[in-house]
PDB file of C-alpha atoms in Angstrom:
ATOM      1  CA  MET A  40     -98.064   9.994-105.813  1.00  0.00           C
ATOM      2  CA  SER A  41     -94.916  11.662-108.200  1.00  0.00           C
ATOM      3  CA  ALA A  42     -91.848  12.256-107.367  1.00  0.00           C
ATOM      4  CA  SER A  43     -92.553  15.885-107.178  1.00  0.00           C
ATOM      5  CA  ARG A  44     -95.517  15.730-105.005  1.00  0.00           C
ATOM      6  CA  ALA A  45     -93.874  13.297-102.747  1.00  0.00           C
ATOM      7  CA  LYS A  46     -91.555  16.288-102.467  1.00  0.00           C
ATOM      8  CA  ARG A  47     -93.422  18.960-101.854  1.00  0.00           C
ATOM      9  CA  GLU A  48     -95.770  17.329 -99.201  1.00  0.00           C
ATOM     10  CA  GLY A  49     -94.004  14.471 -97.513  1.00  0.00           C
ATOM     11  CA  PHE A  50     -92.276  11.176 -97.930  1.00  0.00           C
ATOM     12  CA  VAL A  51     -93.303   7.250 -97.827  1.00  0.00           C
ATOM     13  CA  ILE A  52     -91.294   5.250 -95.772  1.00  0.00           C
ATOM     14  CA  ALA A  53     -92.750   1.992 -95.783  1.00  0.00           C
ATOM     15  CA  GLY A  54     -96.117   2.842 -97.164  1.00  0.00           C
ATOM     16  CA  ALA A  55     -96.389   5.147 -94.655  1.00  0.00           C
ATOM     17  CA  LYS A  56     -96.638   8.486 -95.290  1.00  0.00           C
ATOM     18  CA  PHE A  57     -95.821  12.088 -93.460  1.00  0.00           C
ATOM     19  CA  ASN A  58     -96.787  15.373 -94.215  1.00  0.00           C
ATOM     20  CA  THR A  59     -93.616  17.428 -92.650  1.00  0.00           C
ATOM     21  CA  ARG A  60     -95.431  20.524 -93.388  1.00  0.00           C
ATOM     22  CA  GLY A  61     -98.232  19.307 -90.837  1.00  0.00           C
ATOM     23  CA  LEU A  62     -95.808  17.993 -88.595  1.00  0.00           C
ATOM     24  CA  ARG A  63     -94.077  21.268 -88.442  1.00  0.00           C
ATOM     25  CA  THR A  64     -97.317  23.221 -87.564  1.00  0.00           C
ATOM     26  CA  ASN A  65     -98.224  20.245 -85.518  1.00  0.00           C
ATOM     27  CA  THR A  66     -95.031  20.998 -83.463  1.00  0.00           C
ATOM     28  CA  LEU A  67     -95.146  24.538 -83.385  1.00  0.00           C
ATOM     29  CA  SER A  68     -98.561  24.136 -81.311  1.00  0.00           C
ATOM     30  CA  ALA A  69     -97.179  22.329 -79.051  1.00  0.00           C
ATOM     31  CA  MET A  70     -94.581  24.620 -78.344  1.00  0.00           C
ATOM     32  CA  ARG A  71     -96.475  27.799 -77.758  1.00  0.00           C
ATOM     33  CA  ARG A  72     -99.121  25.598 -75.854  1.00  0.00           C
ATOM     34  CA  LEU A  73     -96.061  24.203 -73.369  1.00  0.00           C
ATOM     35  CA  ILE A  74     -94.532  27.988 -73.576  1.00  0.00           C
ATOM     36  CA  ALA A  75     -97.868  29.525 -71.835  1.00  0.00           C
ATOM     37  CA  PHE A  76     -98.485  26.312 -69.772  1.00  0.00           C
ATOM     38  CA  ALA A  77     -95.006  27.696 -68.511  1.00  0.00           C
ATOM     39  CA  GLY A  78     -95.880  31.387 -67.735  1.00  0.00           C
ATOM     40  CA  SER A  79     -98.952  30.613 -66.176  1.00  0.00           C
ATOM     41  CA  ALA A  80     -97.612  28.242 -64.052  1.00  0.00           C
ATOM     42  CA  ALA A  81     -94.441  30.612 -62.609  1.00  0.00           C
ATOM     43  CA  MET A  82     -97.352  33.652 -62.162  1.00  0.00           C
ATOM     44  CA  VAL A  83     -99.358  31.169 -59.982  1.00  0.00           C
ATOM     45  CA  GLY A  84     -95.780  30.303 -58.244  1.00  0.00           C
ATOM     46  CA  THR A  85     -95.018  33.462 -57.793  1.00  0.00           C
ATOM     47  CA  VAL A  86     -98.499  34.921 -55.432  1.00  0.00           C
ATOM     48  CA  PHE A  87     -98.655  31.157 -53.932  1.00  0.00           C
ATOM     49  CA  ALA A  88     -94.779  32.032 -52.457  1.00  0.00           C
ATOM     50  CA  THR A  89     -95.393  35.259 -51.175  1.00  0.00           C
ATOM     51  CA  PRO A  90     -93.804  34.836 -47.425  1.00  0.00           C
ATOM     52  CA  ALA A  91     -95.815  36.124 -44.469  1.00  0.00           C
ATOM     53  CA  ALA A  92     -95.328  39.560 -42.649  1.00  0.00           C
ATOM     54  CA  ALA A  93     -92.358  39.203 -40.082  1.00  0.00           C
ATOM     55  CA  ALA A  94     -93.437  38.997 -36.496  1.00  0.00           C
ATOM     56  CA  PRO A  95     -93.533  42.346 -34.643  1.00  0.00           C
ATOM     57  CA  ALA A  96     -89.779  42.165 -32.936  1.00  0.00           C
ATOM     58  CA  ASP A  97     -89.929  41.958 -29.192  1.00  0.00           C
ATOM     59  CA  PRO A  98     -90.074  45.242 -27.645  1.00  0.00           C
ATOM     60  CA  LEU A  99     -88.044  44.285 -24.375  1.00  0.00           C
ATOM     61  CA  GLN A 100     -84.985  43.079 -27.057  1.00  0.00           C
ATOM     62  CA  ALA A 101     -85.220  45.776 -28.969  1.00  0.00           C
ATOM     63  CA  LEU A 102     -85.246  48.243 -26.179  1.00  0.00           C
ATOM     64  CA  ALA A 103     -82.306  46.910 -24.847  1.00  0.00           C
ATOM     65  CA  ALA A 104     -80.646  46.970 -28.035  1.00  0.00           C
ATOM     66  CA  THR A 105     -80.819  51.050 -27.654  1.00  0.00           C
ATOM     67  CA  LEU A 106     -79.720  51.361 -24.346  1.00  0.00           C
ATOM     68  CA  GLU A 107     -76.160  52.285 -25.339  1.00  0.00           C
ATOM     69  CA  SER A 108     -74.468  55.308 -23.478  1.00  0.00           C
ATOM     70  CA  ALA A 109     -74.150  58.240 -25.126  1.00  0.00           C
ATOM     71  CA  HIS A 110     -76.654  57.490 -27.216  1.00  0.00           C
ATOM     72  CA  GLY A 111     -80.444  57.461 -27.185  1.00  0.00           C
ATOM     73  CA  VAL A 112     -83.531  59.316 -28.670  1.00  0.00           C
ATOM     74  CA  HIS A 113     -85.930  62.792 -29.828  1.00  0.00           C
ATOM     75  CA  TYR A 114     -88.764  63.607 -28.473  1.00  0.00           C
ATOM     76  CA  GLU A 115     -91.920  66.189 -28.238  1.00  0.00           C
ATOM     77  CA  THR A 116     -94.522  66.695 -25.684  1.00  0.00           C
ATOM     78  CA  VAL A 117     -98.025  68.454 -26.094  1.00  0.00           C
ATOM     79  CA  GLN A 118     -98.630  69.224 -22.452  1.00  0.00           C
ATOM     80  CA  ARG A 119    -102.212  70.355 -21.005  1.00  0.00           C
ATOM     81  CA  THR A 120    -103.649  70.955 -17.821  1.00  0.00           C
ATOM     82  CA  ASP A 121    -106.334  73.432 -16.454  1.00  0.00           C
ATOM     83  CA  LYS A 122    -104.538  76.374 -16.679  1.00  0.00           C
ATOM     84  CA  ALA A 123    -102.061  76.302 -19.693  1.00  0.00           C
ATOM     85  CA  THR A 124    -100.694  74.030 -22.583  1.00  0.00           C
ATOM     86  CA  PHE A 125     -96.908  73.829 -23.430  1.00  0.00           C
ATOM     87  CA  LYS A 126     -95.010  72.162 -26.184  1.00  0.00           C
ATOM     88  CA  ILE A 127     -92.089  70.418 -24.734  1.00  0.00           C
ATOM     89  CA  TYR A 128     -89.519  68.983 -27.251  1.00  0.00           C
ATOM     90  CA  GLY A 129     -86.174  67.278 -26.576  1.00  0.00           C
ATOM     91  CA  ASP A 130     -83.922  64.204 -26.850  1.00  0.00           C
ATOM     92  CA  LEU A 131     -83.344  61.600 -23.605  1.00  0.00           C
ATOM     93  CA  GLN A 132     -79.668  60.254 -23.211  1.00  0.00           C
ATOM     94  CA  PHE A 133     -79.499  56.914 -22.149  1.00  0.00           C
ATOM     95  CA  GLY A 134     -77.003  54.944 -19.602  1.00  0.00           C
ATOM     96  CA  TRP A 135     -76.191  51.463 -20.165  1.00  0.00           C
ATOM     97  CA  SER A 136     -80.379  50.248 -18.442  1.00  0.00           C
ATOM     98  CA  ARG A 137     -81.526  53.570 -18.342  1.00  0.00           C
ATOM     99  CA  VAL A 138     -82.466  57.278 -19.338  1.00  0.00           C
ATOM    100  CA  LYS A 139     -78.908  59.253 -17.603  1.00  0.00           C
ATOM    101  CA  ALA A 140     -80.152  62.511 -19.095  1.00  0.00           C
ATOM    102  CA  ASN A 141     -83.376  64.651 -20.242  1.00  0.00           C
ATOM    103  CA  ARG A 142     -82.926  68.327 -22.150  1.00  0.00           C
ATOM    104  CA  ALA A 143     -85.301  69.905 -23.245  1.00  0.00           C
ATOM    105  CA  ILE A 144     -87.088  73.044 -24.496  1.00  0.00           C
ATOM    106  CA  VAL A 145     -90.282  74.641 -22.700  1.00  0.00           C
ATOM    107  CA  GLU A 146     -92.561  76.733 -24.892  1.00  0.00           C
ATOM    108  CA  PRO A 147     -95.573  77.456 -23.348  1.00  0.00           C
ATOM    109  CA  VAL A 148     -98.853  77.958 -25.811  1.00  0.00           C
ATOM    110  CA  LEU A 149     -99.846  81.100 -25.848  1.00  0.00           C
ATOM    111  CA  GLY A 150    -102.908  82.964 -27.189  1.00  0.00           C
ATOM    112  CA  PRO A 151    -104.220  83.784 -30.767  1.00  0.00           C
ATOM    113  CA  SER A 152    -103.184  87.533 -29.705  1.00  0.00           C
ATOM    114  CA  ALA A 153     -99.323  87.045 -28.466  1.00  0.00           C
ATOM    115  CA  THR A 154     -96.684  87.996 -30.761  1.00  0.00           C
ATOM    116  CA  MET A 155     -93.594  85.986 -31.714  1.00  0.00           C
ATOM    117  CA  GLU A 156     -91.892  87.643 -28.854  1.00  0.00           C
ATOM    118  CA  ASP A 157     -93.877  86.707 -26.041  1.00  0.00           C
ATOM    119  CA  VAL A 158     -93.418  83.335 -27.134  1.00  0.00           C
ATOM    120  CA  HIS A 159     -89.760  83.898 -27.128  1.00  0.00           C
ATOM    121  CA  GLU A 160     -89.860  85.482 -23.909  1.00  0.00           C
ATOM    122  CA  LYS A 161     -91.168  82.555 -22.245  1.00  0.00           C
ATOM    123  CA  ILE A 162     -89.551  79.758 -23.760  1.00  0.00           C
ATOM    124  CA  ARG A 163     -87.043  78.096 -21.605  1.00  0.00           C
ATOM    125  CA  GLU A 164     -84.390  75.192 -21.442  1.00  0.00           C
ATOM    126  CA  THR A 165     -83.885  72.468 -18.694  1.00  0.00           C
ATOM    127  CA  ILE A 166     -81.437  70.078 -18.119  1.00  0.00           C
ATOM    128  CA  TRP A 167     -82.072  67.144 -15.946  1.00  0.00           C
ATOM    129  CA  VAL A 168     -78.849  64.906 -15.382  1.00  0.00           C
ATOM    130  CA  GLY A 169     -78.886  61.968 -12.882  1.00  0.00           C
ATOM    131  CA  ASP A 170     -81.182  63.495 -10.144  1.00  0.00           C
ATOM    132  CA  ASP A 171     -80.258  67.032 -10.243  1.00  0.00           C
ATOM    133  CA  VAL A 172     -82.576  69.502 -12.653  1.00  0.00           C
ATOM    134  CA  TYR A 173     -81.070  72.781 -13.995  1.00  0.00           C
ATOM    135  CA  HIS A 174     -83.914  75.783 -15.304  1.00  0.00           C
ATOM    136  CA  ASP A 175     -83.384  78.625 -17.290  1.00  0.00           C
ATOM    137  CA  ASP A 176     -83.457  81.412 -14.668  1.00  0.00           C
ATOM    138  CA  GLY A 177     -84.238  83.620 -17.975  1.00  0.00           C
ATOM    139  CA  ALA A 178     -80.904  85.914 -17.506  1.00  0.00           C
ATOM    140  CA  GLY A 179     -77.806  83.021 -18.406  1.00  0.00           C
ATOM    141  CA  GLY A 180     -77.868  81.282 -15.631  1.00  0.00           C
ATOM    142  CA  TRP A 181     -79.798  78.221 -13.973  1.00  0.00           C
ATOM    143  CA  LYS A 182     -81.780  77.821 -11.114  1.00  0.00           C
ATOM    144  CA  LEU A 183     -81.110  73.904  -9.684  1.00  0.00           C
ATOM    145  CA  ASN A 184     -83.389  71.618  -8.008  1.00  0.00           C
ATOM    146  CA  ASP A 185     -81.890  68.767  -6.270  1.00  0.00           C
ATOM    147  CA  ASP A 186     -84.141  66.888  -4.693  1.00  0.00           C
ATOM    148  CA  VAL A 187     -85.805  65.182  -7.258  1.00  0.00           C
ATOM    149  CA  VAL A 188     -85.876  61.370  -9.024  1.00  0.00           C
ATOM    150  CA  ALA A 189     -83.503  60.795 -11.309  1.00  0.00           C
ATOM    151  CA  ALA A 190     -83.798  62.145 -14.880  1.00  0.00           C
ATOM    152  CA  GLY A 191     -86.054  60.462 -17.469  1.00  0.00           C
ATOM    153  CA  LEU A 192     -88.991  61.587 -19.615  1.00  0.00           C
ATOM    154  CA  ASP A 193     -91.330  63.108 -16.615  1.00  0.00           C
ATOM    155  CA  ASP A 194     -94.310  61.048 -17.921  1.00  0.00           C
ATOM    156  CA  PRO A 195     -96.463  58.980 -14.961  1.00  0.00           C
ATOM    157  CA  ALA A 196     -97.045  56.350 -18.093  1.00  0.00           C
ATOM    158  CA  VAL A 197     -93.232  55.987 -19.164  1.00  0.00           C
ATOM    159  CA  HIS A 198     -90.223  57.773 -17.183  1.00  0.00           C
ATOM    160  CA  SER A 199     -87.051  55.546 -16.944  1.00  0.00           C
ATOM    161  CA  LEU A 200     -87.217  53.356 -20.278  1.00  0.00           C
ATOM    162  CA  SER A 201     -85.886  50.772 -18.437  1.00  0.00           C
ATOM    163  CA  VAL A 202     -86.514  47.469 -19.323  1.00  0.00           C
ATOM    164  CA  ALA A 203     -88.195  46.632 -15.905  1.00  0.00           C
ATOM    165  CA  GLU A 204     -90.548  49.619 -16.135  1.00  0.00           C
ATOM    166  CA  ILE A 205     -91.644  49.228 -19.949  1.00  0.00           C
ATOM    167  CA  GLY A 206     -92.247  45.025 -19.179  1.00  0.00           C
ATOM    168  CA  ALA A 207     -94.013  45.053 -16.557  1.00  0.00           C
ATOM    169  CA  LEU A 208     -96.075  48.547 -18.562  1.00  0.00           C
ATOM    170  CA  VAL A 209     -96.887  45.934 -21.228  1.00  0.00           C
ATOM    171  CA  LYS A 210     -97.373  43.495 -18.895  1.00  0.00           C
ATOM    172  CA  SER A 211    -100.134  45.218 -16.774  1.00  0.00           C
ATOM    173  CA  ALA A 212    -102.367  46.594 -20.146  1.00  0.00           C
ATOM    174  CA  LYS A 213    -106.272  45.573 -19.955  1.00  0.00           C
ATOM    175  CA  LYS A 214    -106.172  45.914 -24.113  1.00  0.00           C
ATOM    176  CA  LYS A 215    -104.026  45.299 -27.147  1.00  0.00           C
ATOM    177  CA  THR A 216    -105.237  46.459 -30.283  1.00  0.00           C
ATOM    178  CA  ALA A 217    -103.235  47.072 -33.914  1.00  0.00           C
ATOM    179  CA  GLY A 218    -102.498  50.738 -34.131  1.00  0.00           C
ATOM    180  CA  THR A 219    -101.800  53.792 -36.527  1.00  0.00           C
ATOM    181  CA  VAL A 220     -98.978  53.402 -38.708  1.00  0.00           C
ATOM    182  CA  ILE A 221     -96.031  56.319 -37.509  1.00  0.00           C
ATOM    183  CA  ASP A 222     -92.765  57.394 -38.773  1.00  0.00           C
ATOM    184  CA  GLY A 223     -93.426  54.118 -41.801  1.00  0.00           C
ATOM    185  CA  VAL A 224     -93.801  51.875 -38.737  1.00  0.00           C
ATOM    186  CA  SER A 225     -97.151  49.625 -37.545  1.00  0.00           C
ATOM    187  CA  THR A 226     -98.012  50.345 -34.446  1.00  0.00           C
ATOM    188  CA  THR A 227     -99.785  48.043 -32.014  1.00  0.00           C
ATOM    189  CA  VAL A 228    -101.688  50.263 -29.128  1.00  0.00           C
ATOM    190  CA  TYR A 229    -101.190  49.104 -25.274  1.00  0.00           C
ATOM    191  CA  GLU A 230    -103.262  50.404 -22.772  1.00  0.00           C
ATOM    192  CA  GLY A 231    -103.797  50.126 -19.049  1.00  0.00           C
ATOM    193  CA  ARG A 232    -103.953  52.037 -15.442  1.00  0.00           C
ATOM    194  CA  LYS A 233    -101.957  53.056 -12.759  1.00  0.00           C
ATOM    195  CA  ARG A 234    -103.228  53.648  -9.612  1.00  0.00           C
ATOM    196  CA  GLY A 235    -101.586  55.756  -7.119  1.00  0.00           C
ATOM    197  CA  LYS A 236    -101.849  56.804  -3.557  1.00  0.00           C
ATOM    198  CA  THR A 237    -103.846  60.386  -4.415  1.00  0.00           C
ATOM    199  CA  ARG A 238    -103.781  60.154  -8.316  1.00  0.00           C
ATOM    200  CA  VAL A 239    -105.230  57.430 -11.467  1.00  0.00           C
ATOM    201  CA  THR A 240    -103.476  57.375 -14.866  1.00  0.00           C
ATOM    202  CA  ASP A 241    -105.139  56.055 -17.774  1.00  0.00           C
ATOM    203  CA  TRP A 242    -102.170  55.353 -20.631  1.00  0.00           C
ATOM    204  CA  LYS A 243    -102.234  54.320 -24.089  1.00  0.00           C
ATOM    205  CA  VAL A 244     -99.030  53.344 -25.617  1.00  0.00           C
ATOM    206  CA  TRP A 245     -97.702  52.810 -29.470  1.00  0.00           C
ATOM    207  CA  ILE A 246     -95.266  50.072 -29.776  1.00  0.00           C
ATOM    208  CA  GLY A 247     -93.568  49.613 -33.584  1.00  0.00           C
ATOM    209  CA  SER A 248     -93.206  46.560 -36.087  1.00  0.00           C
ATOM    210  CA  ASP A 249     -89.615  47.026 -34.741  1.00  0.00           C
ATOM    211  CA  GLY A 250     -90.167  46.828 -31.207  1.00  0.00           C
ATOM    212  CA  LEU A 251     -89.195  50.179 -30.360  1.00  0.00           C
ATOM    213  CA  ILE A 252     -92.227  52.690 -28.400  1.00  0.00           C
ATOM    214  CA  ARG A 253     -93.537  55.241 -31.012  1.00  0.00           C
ATOM    215  CA  ARG A 254     -96.051  57.148 -28.372  1.00  0.00           C
ATOM    216  CA  VAL A 255     -97.144  57.608 -25.241  1.00  0.00           C
ATOM    217  CA  THR A 256    -100.475  59.333 -23.836  1.00  0.00           C
ATOM    218  CA  SER A 257    -101.459  59.428 -20.659  1.00  0.00           C
ATOM    219  CA  ASP A 258    -104.155  61.519 -18.446  1.00  0.00           C
ATOM    220  CA  THR A 259    -103.568  61.427 -14.937  1.00  0.00           C
ATOM    221  CA  THR A 260    -106.431  63.182 -12.472  1.00  0.00           C
ATOM    222  CA  LYS A 261    -106.568  62.936  -7.992  1.00  0.00           C
ATOM    223  CA  ASN A 262    -108.606  60.508  -7.027  1.00  0.00           C
ATOM    224  CA  ASP A 263    -111.370  62.878  -6.940  1.00  0.00           C
ATOM    225  CA  GLY A 264    -111.359  63.360 -10.619  1.00  0.00           C
ATOM    226  CA  LYS A 265    -109.425  67.269 -10.084  1.00  0.00           C
ATOM    227  CA  ASP A 266    -106.332  68.560 -11.038  1.00  0.00           C
ATOM    228  CA  ARG A 267    -106.121  67.054 -14.647  1.00  0.00           C
ATOM    229  CA  THR A 268    -102.646  66.568 -16.693  1.00  0.00           C
ATOM    230  CA  VAL A 269    -102.905  65.314 -20.187  1.00  0.00           C
ATOM    231  CA  ARG A 270    -100.026  64.343 -22.089  1.00  0.00           C
ATOM    232  CA  ASP A 271     -99.095  63.292 -25.301  1.00  0.00           C
ATOM    233  CA  THR A 272     -95.739  62.236 -26.560  1.00  0.00           C
ATOM    234  CA  TYR A 273     -93.948  61.205 -30.119  1.00  0.00           C
ATOM    235  CA  LEU A 274     -90.672  59.900 -29.549  1.00  0.00           C
ATOM    236  CA  THR A 275     -88.387  59.202 -32.958  1.00  0.00           C
ATOM    237  CA  GLU A 276     -84.634  59.032 -33.861  1.00  0.00           C
ATOM    238  CA  TRP A 277     -83.903  56.117 -31.829  1.00  0.00           C
ATOM    239  CA  GLY A 278     -80.182  55.132 -31.471  1.00  0.00           C
ATOM    240  CA  LYS A 279     -79.575  58.847 -31.895  1.00  0.00           C
ATOM    241  CA  GLN A 280     -76.254  60.076 -30.644  1.00  0.00           C
ATOM    242  CA  VAL A 281     -76.739  62.310 -27.651  1.00  0.00           C
ATOM    243  CA  TRP A 282     -74.747  63.901 -25.214  1.00  0.00           C
ATOM    244  CA  ILE A 283     -75.951  65.545 -22.739  1.00  0.00           C
ATOM    245  CA  TYR A 284     -74.527  67.781 -19.678  1.00  0.00           C
ATOM    246  CA  ALA A 285     -75.102  69.829 -16.144  1.00  0.00           C
ATOM    247  CA  PRO A 286     -74.474  73.402 -16.758  1.00  0.00           C
ATOM    248  CA  ASP A 287     -71.341  74.798 -15.681  1.00  0.00           C
ATOM    249  CA  GLN A 288     -71.292  75.279 -11.999  1.00  0.00           C
ATOM    250  CA  ARG A 289     -70.443  79.407 -11.997  1.00  0.00           C
ATOM    251  CA  PHE A 290     -73.331  79.912 -13.538  1.00  0.00           C
ATOM    252  CA  VAL A 291     -75.619  77.930 -10.847  1.00  0.00           C
ATOM    253  CA  THR A 292     -77.234  81.690  -9.575  1.00  0.00           C
ATOM    254  CA  SER A 293     -79.289  79.302  -7.019  1.00  0.00           C
ATOM    255  CA  LYS A 294     -81.042  76.701  -5.288  1.00  0.00           C
ATOM    256  CA  SER A 295     -84.008  74.972  -4.350  1.00  0.00           C
TER     257      SER A 295
END
């Protein structure tokens, strides 16, 4: 081989010929295969390294963490009886262990022929502090009913929102299923039945993956199946600041 050809195509060492052009081509091919393999391995690693979904929070711990004075939760309820339907919405204020106060607007659902003036005339406000309930008398004053239980949500299934109450409710559930997403939070539905001396209540509670109650429904009748009341409540804005005070006693017009 001439020196010029050896220079163009390779070189000779101890009688062995090396083609530098082929060596360079093979090296580049090997590098490409290595890069492709590394990329595939990274993709596989990404797929299989995806962490599992976090376990749902404990509802009793989550509730206990929110029971802070001057804080609370907003609620909206639709209540249906044999005679009427009402929208009830407002805020619950927490004490250190349970609901301390409830301030609500009660709005009757009227027929299609009702005007906005008809609706506004029938809207009433209720303030429930401790075991005193003040009802708007429609004339700028308040009627006091001081013969009631301590303030709460006023639902036969969930009332005080205490850790003890919710713990007993969850423990008594007869069925537990996956629920819908509420306010962007996946839920678990607990179902059960409560029997009193004169009434029976079928209830459902939707508890979010964050451990907080998102929805409560109750269907209550007398033991003979009559006098039915159905409630559907959504709870939102957990932990919001809430201050509820009893009305000025100068405006309390009557007591019952």
